[in-house]
Tab-separated table of C-alpha atoms and ligand atoms in Angstrom:
chain	number	residue	atom	x	y	z
A	1	MET	CA	235.501	-26.395	255.205
A	2	LYS	CA	232.758	-27.424	252.800
A	3	VAL	CA	229.121	-26.357	252.786
A	4	LEU	CA	226.652	-28.265	250.650
A	5	GLY	CA	223.454	-26.511	249.586
A	6	ILE	CA	220.576	-28.710	248.452
A	7	MET	CA	218.127	-26.840	246.233
A	8	GLY	CA	214.802	-28.644	246.458
A	9	SER	CA	212.566	-26.420	244.346
A	10	PRO	CA	211.800	-27.721	240.852
A	11	ARG	CA	211.845	-24.194	239.432
A	12	ARG	CA	215.036	-22.256	238.728
A	13	GLN	CA	215.541	-18.770	240.113
A	14	SER	CA	212.852	-19.757	242.560
A	15	ASN	CA	212.378	-18.048	245.899
A	16	THR	CA	214.124	-21.049	247.407
A	17	GLU	CA	217.130	-20.846	245.086
A	18	ILE	CA	217.520	-17.097	245.607
A	19	LEU	CA	217.566	-17.570	249.395
A	20	LEU	CA	219.884	-20.558	249.172
A	21	ASP	CA	222.284	-18.606	246.971
A	22	LYS	CA	222.370	-15.822	249.570
A	23	ALA	CA	223.061	-18.303	252.354
A	24	LEU	CA	225.846	-19.908	250.330
A	25	GLU	CA	227.232	-16.443	249.629
A	26	GLY	CA	227.328	-15.827	253.392
A	27	ALA	CA	229.010	-19.175	253.971
A	28	GLY	CA	231.523	-18.391	251.254
A	29	GLN	CA	232.271	-15.018	252.789
A	30	ALA	CA	232.982	-16.776	256.075
A	31	GLY	CA	235.619	-18.861	254.300
A	32	ALA	CA	233.773	-22.016	253.248
A	33	GLU	CA	234.016	-23.804	249.946
A	34	VAL	CA	230.401	-23.984	248.788
A	35	GLU	CA	228.559	-26.267	246.413
A	36	LYS	CA	224.938	-26.284	245.271
A	37	VAL	CA	223.086	-29.408	244.204
A	38	LEU	CA	219.962	-28.951	242.071
A	39	VAL	CA	217.830	-31.879	243.101
A	40	SER	CA	215.369	-31.607	240.219
A	41	LYS	CA	218.228	-31.963	237.714
A	42	LEU	CA	219.290	-35.275	239.230
A	43	LYS	CA	217.817	-38.710	238.723
A	44	ILE	CA	216.913	-39.770	242.238
A	45	SER	CA	214.445	-42.612	242.498
A	46	PRO	CA	212.238	-42.764	245.570
A	47	CYS	CA	213.197	-45.424	248.123
A	48	VAL	CA	211.822	-48.812	247.044
A	49	GLU	CA	212.021	-50.264	250.550
A	50	ASP	CA	213.848	-53.469	249.595
A	51	TYR	CA	216.112	-52.952	252.604
A	52	GLY	CA	219.202	-53.770	250.585
A	53	CYS	CA	220.892	-51.178	252.791
A	54	LEU	CA	220.196	-53.131	255.957
A	55	LYS	CA	223.034	-55.562	255.343
A	56	THR	CA	225.681	-53.321	253.850
A	57	GLY	CA	224.643	-49.720	254.378
A	58	GLU	CA	224.656	-49.355	250.598
A	59	CYS	CA	221.489	-48.482	248.696
A	60	SER	CA	220.623	-51.057	246.046
A	61	ILE	CA	219.447	-48.388	243.614
A	62	VAL	CA	222.196	-47.049	241.372
A	63	ASP	CA	221.397	-43.514	240.242
A	64	ASP	CA	222.546	-39.957	240.935
A	65	MET	CA	221.996	-40.450	244.641
A	66	GLN	CA	225.320	-42.284	244.794
A	67	LEU	CA	227.029	-38.968	244.092
A	68	VAL	CA	224.836	-37.166	246.608
A	69	TYR	CA	225.779	-39.660	249.353
A	70	GLU	CA	229.433	-38.778	248.799
A	71	LYS	CA	228.736	-35.073	248.926
A	72	LEU	CA	226.562	-35.391	252.037
A	73	LEU	CA	229.228	-37.349	253.896
A	74	GLU	CA	232.028	-35.053	252.820
A	75	ALA	CA	230.281	-31.770	253.668
A	76	ASP	CA	231.057	-30.114	256.983
A	77	HIS	CA	227.726	-28.322	256.980
A	78	VAL	CA	224.526	-28.740	255.006
A	79	ILE	CA	221.770	-26.362	253.937
A	80	LEU	CA	218.507	-27.904	252.810
A	81	ALA	CA	216.248	-25.475	250.945
A	82	SER	CA	212.774	-26.401	249.783
A	83	PRO	CA	209.460	-24.637	249.302
A	84	ILE	CA	206.394	-26.026	251.028
A	85	PHE	CA	204.361	-28.333	248.826
A	86	PHE	CA	201.266	-29.624	250.633
A	87	TYR	CA	202.747	-28.910	254.058
A	88	GLY	CA	205.942	-30.806	253.381
A	89	ILE	CA	209.135	-30.456	251.379
A	90	THR	CA	208.939	-31.077	247.618
A	91	ALA	CA	208.753	-34.627	246.277
A	92	GLN	CA	212.187	-34.151	244.720
A	93	ALA	CA	213.761	-33.217	248.054
A	94	LYS	CA	211.800	-35.919	249.896
A	95	ALA	CA	213.111	-38.602	247.540
A	96	LEU	CA	216.655	-37.525	248.434
A	97	VAL	CA	215.797	-37.535	252.146
A	98	ASP	CA	214.165	-40.977	252.003
A	99	ARG	CA	217.170	-42.434	250.217
A	100	CYS	CA	219.241	-41.392	253.233
A	101	GLN	CA	217.707	-44.375	255.000
A	102	ALA	CA	220.944	-46.091	253.895
A	103	LEU	CA	222.943	-43.551	255.941
A	104	TRP	CA	220.530	-43.982	258.864
A	105	VAL	CA	221.212	-47.736	258.711
A	106	ARG	CA	224.969	-47.154	258.745
A	107	ARG	CA	224.636	-44.880	261.762
A	108	TYR	CA	222.064	-46.669	263.885
A	109	VAL	CA	221.971	-50.319	262.756
A	110	LEU	CA	225.405	-51.231	261.426
A	111	LYS	CA	227.188	-48.556	263.472
A	112	THR	CA	229.859	-48.333	260.794
A	113	ARG	CA	230.035	-44.574	260.896
A	114	GLY	CA	233.578	-44.591	262.236
A	115	GLU	CA	235.199	-41.716	264.026
A	116	ASP	CA	233.937	-38.378	262.819
A	117	LYS	CA	234.884	-35.734	265.327
A	118	ARG	CA	233.432	-32.894	263.306
A	119	VAL	CA	230.480	-30.941	264.667
A	120	ARG	CA	228.440	-30.816	261.505
A	121	ARG	CA	225.564	-28.371	261.402
A	122	GLY	CA	222.584	-27.958	259.131
A	123	ILE	CA	220.046	-25.266	258.432
A	124	PHE	CA	216.686	-25.382	256.713
A	125	ILE	CA	215.386	-22.675	254.401
A	126	SER	CA	211.769	-22.706	253.280
A	127	VAL	CA	209.016	-20.557	251.831
A	128	GLY	CA	205.273	-21.027	251.534
A	129	ALA	CA	202.430	-19.061	250.008
A	130	THR	CA	200.084	-19.065	252.963
A	131	ARG	CA	200.484	-17.744	256.489
A	132	GLY	CA	199.208	-20.442	258.827
A	133	GLU	CA	200.940	-21.015	262.122
A	134	LYS	CA	201.599	-24.690	261.347
A	135	LEU	CA	202.772	-24.108	257.769
A	136	PHE	CA	206.322	-25.368	258.380
A	137	ASP	CA	205.712	-27.894	261.164
A	138	GLY	CA	205.721	-31.023	258.980
A	139	ALA	CA	208.707	-29.961	256.907
A	140	VAL	CA	210.753	-28.960	259.957
A	141	LEU	CA	210.187	-32.390	261.518
A	142	THR	CA	211.230	-34.112	258.291
A	143	VAL	CA	214.377	-32.026	258.054
A	144	LYS	CA	215.281	-32.545	261.725
A	145	TYR	CA	215.163	-36.317	261.246
A	146	PHE	CA	216.976	-36.066	257.917
A	147	PHE	CA	219.802	-34.143	259.569
A	148	ASP	CA	219.896	-36.661	262.410
A	149	ALA	CA	220.166	-39.571	259.941
A	150	ILE	CA	223.176	-37.999	258.255
A	151	GLY	CA	224.856	-36.906	261.485
A	152	VAL	CA	224.153	-33.194	261.251
A	153	LYS	CA	222.841	-31.004	264.106
A	154	TYR	CA	219.801	-28.876	263.283
A	155	ALA	CA	221.230	-25.411	263.823
A	156	GLY	CA	218.362	-23.202	262.723
A	157	ASP	CA	216.086	-22.215	259.933
A	158	LEU	CA	214.683	-19.406	257.839
A	159	LEU	CA	210.964	-19.924	257.227
A	160	LEU	CA	209.079	-17.330	255.231
A	161	ARG	CA	205.309	-17.109	254.845
A	162	GLY	CA	203.301	-15.311	252.159
A	163	ILE	CA	205.806	-15.976	249.366
A	164	ASP	CA	204.273	-17.330	246.176
A	165	ASP	CA	205.276	-15.740	242.850
A	166	LYS	CA	208.542	-16.661	241.184
A	167	GLY	CA	211.311	-14.412	242.486
A	168	GLN	CA	208.964	-12.563	244.858
A	169	ILE	CA	211.504	-12.929	247.640
A	170	GLU	CA	213.675	-10.311	245.910
A	171	GLU	CA	211.173	-7.735	247.212
A	172	ASN	CA	212.113	-8.715	250.748
A	173	PRO	CA	215.682	-7.501	251.329
A	174	ALA	CA	215.470	-8.316	255.045
A	175	ALA	CA	214.891	-11.977	254.189
A	176	LEU	CA	217.858	-11.974	251.820
A	177	GLN	CA	220.026	-10.459	254.559
A	178	ASP	CA	218.773	-13.076	257.021
A	179	ALA	CA	219.722	-15.847	254.582
A	180	PHE	CA	223.186	-14.351	254.110
A	181	ARG	CA	223.671	-14.063	257.887
A	182	LEU	CA	222.440	-17.613	258.457
A	183	GLY	CA	224.974	-18.966	255.978
A	184	ARG	CA	227.764	-16.946	257.531
A	185	GLU	CA	226.863	-18.033	261.067
A	186	LEU	CA	226.635	-21.649	259.970
A	187	VAL	CA	230.311	-21.546	259.098
A	188	SER	CA	231.547	-19.259	261.876
A	189	GLY	CA	229.877	-21.497	264.451
A	190	THR	CA	228.070	-18.650	266.185
A	191	ARG	CA	224.829	-20.529	265.632
A	192	ASP	CA	224.567	-23.332	268.170
A	193	PRO	CA	222.692	-26.552	267.411
A	194	GLN	CA	219.091	-26.501	268.687
B	1	LIG	C1	202.408	-28.476	244.230
B	1	LIG	C2	202.418	-27.252	245.107
B	1	LIG	C3	201.978	-27.372	246.409
B	1	LIG	C4	202.003	-26.262	247.260
B	1	LIG	N1	201.585	-26.407	248.544
B	1	LIG	C5	201.595	-25.344	249.381
B	1	LIG	C6	201.166	-25.481	250.735
B	1	LIG	O1	200.776	-26.543	251.207
B	1	LIG	N2	201.185	-24.379	251.518
B	1	LIG	C7	201.611	-23.162	251.047
B	1	LIG	O2	201.608	-22.204	251.798
B	1	LIG	N3	202.065	-23.027	249.766
B	1	LIG	C8	202.067	-24.074	248.930
B	1	LIG	N4	202.518	-23.943	247.629
B	1	LIG	C9	203.075	-22.638	247.190
B	1	LIG	C10	204.609	-22.601	247.207
B	1	LIG	O3	205.128	-22.974	248.462
B	1	LIG	C11	205.066	-21.174	246.882
B	1	LIG	O4	204.619	-20.813	245.583
B	1	LIG	C12	206.556	-20.978	246.971
B	1	LIG	O5	206.873	-19.598	246.914
B	1	LIG	C13	207.302	-21.689	245.847
B	1	LIG	O6	208.666	-21.559	246.105
B	1	LIG	P1	209.793	-21.579	244.960
B	1	LIG	O7	209.648	-20.317	244.169
B	1	LIG	O8	211.037	-21.606	245.741
B	1	LIG	O9	209.605	-22.833	244.165
B	1	LIG	C14	202.479	-25.008	246.777
B	1	LIG	C15	202.909	-24.916	245.424
B	1	LIG	C16	202.882	-26.006	244.609
B	1	LIG	C17	203.351	-25.873	243.176
């Protein structure tokens, strides 16, 4: 069983990466083979909306996203981790999400998905500096539709307010434990899709 972690923060050892690492550790402890993709290290162009994918399901842009498509389709479960930038996920993570329009086309237009009997689950991890009630609303919607486009059930999230400085999350052991547990439950299946 493979779990793919998508690290959407542009800074390394970020709050996001620390939490994602914990979740992947939990998934690994539950027996999964885990892999982390650092989105900001990849060359992923934004979608150019030429609808090349509409005919073939293949994106016309050739860049690192080709590799990400393979990993996304192969993974049994997916963790998307991104801090909140202006009430959404980061531009780097959003470019990856938008490029999954090609997978949406395969699923809903061309219906070439084939038989995939797996119940694939996904979780969303995010942090933001402020504490507003609606802080994660936009990002959660984006991630729900991203997961739907790639055939993954939204199985939960870890959303932490008031986190701003680099590595600040280390001062919150409960959050680190929650991330670990979330990763473990993702693999053990004790977390049902929402
Ligand atoms: C460009 C930018 C936009 C941001 N927008 C928001 C925001 O809308 N709301 C918020 O609460 N925090 C916002 N933040 C703060 C980050 O979410 C916060 O610093 C977070 O801890 C960064 O996570 P990281 O360490 O994983 O990169 C923003 C930060 C940056 C750099």
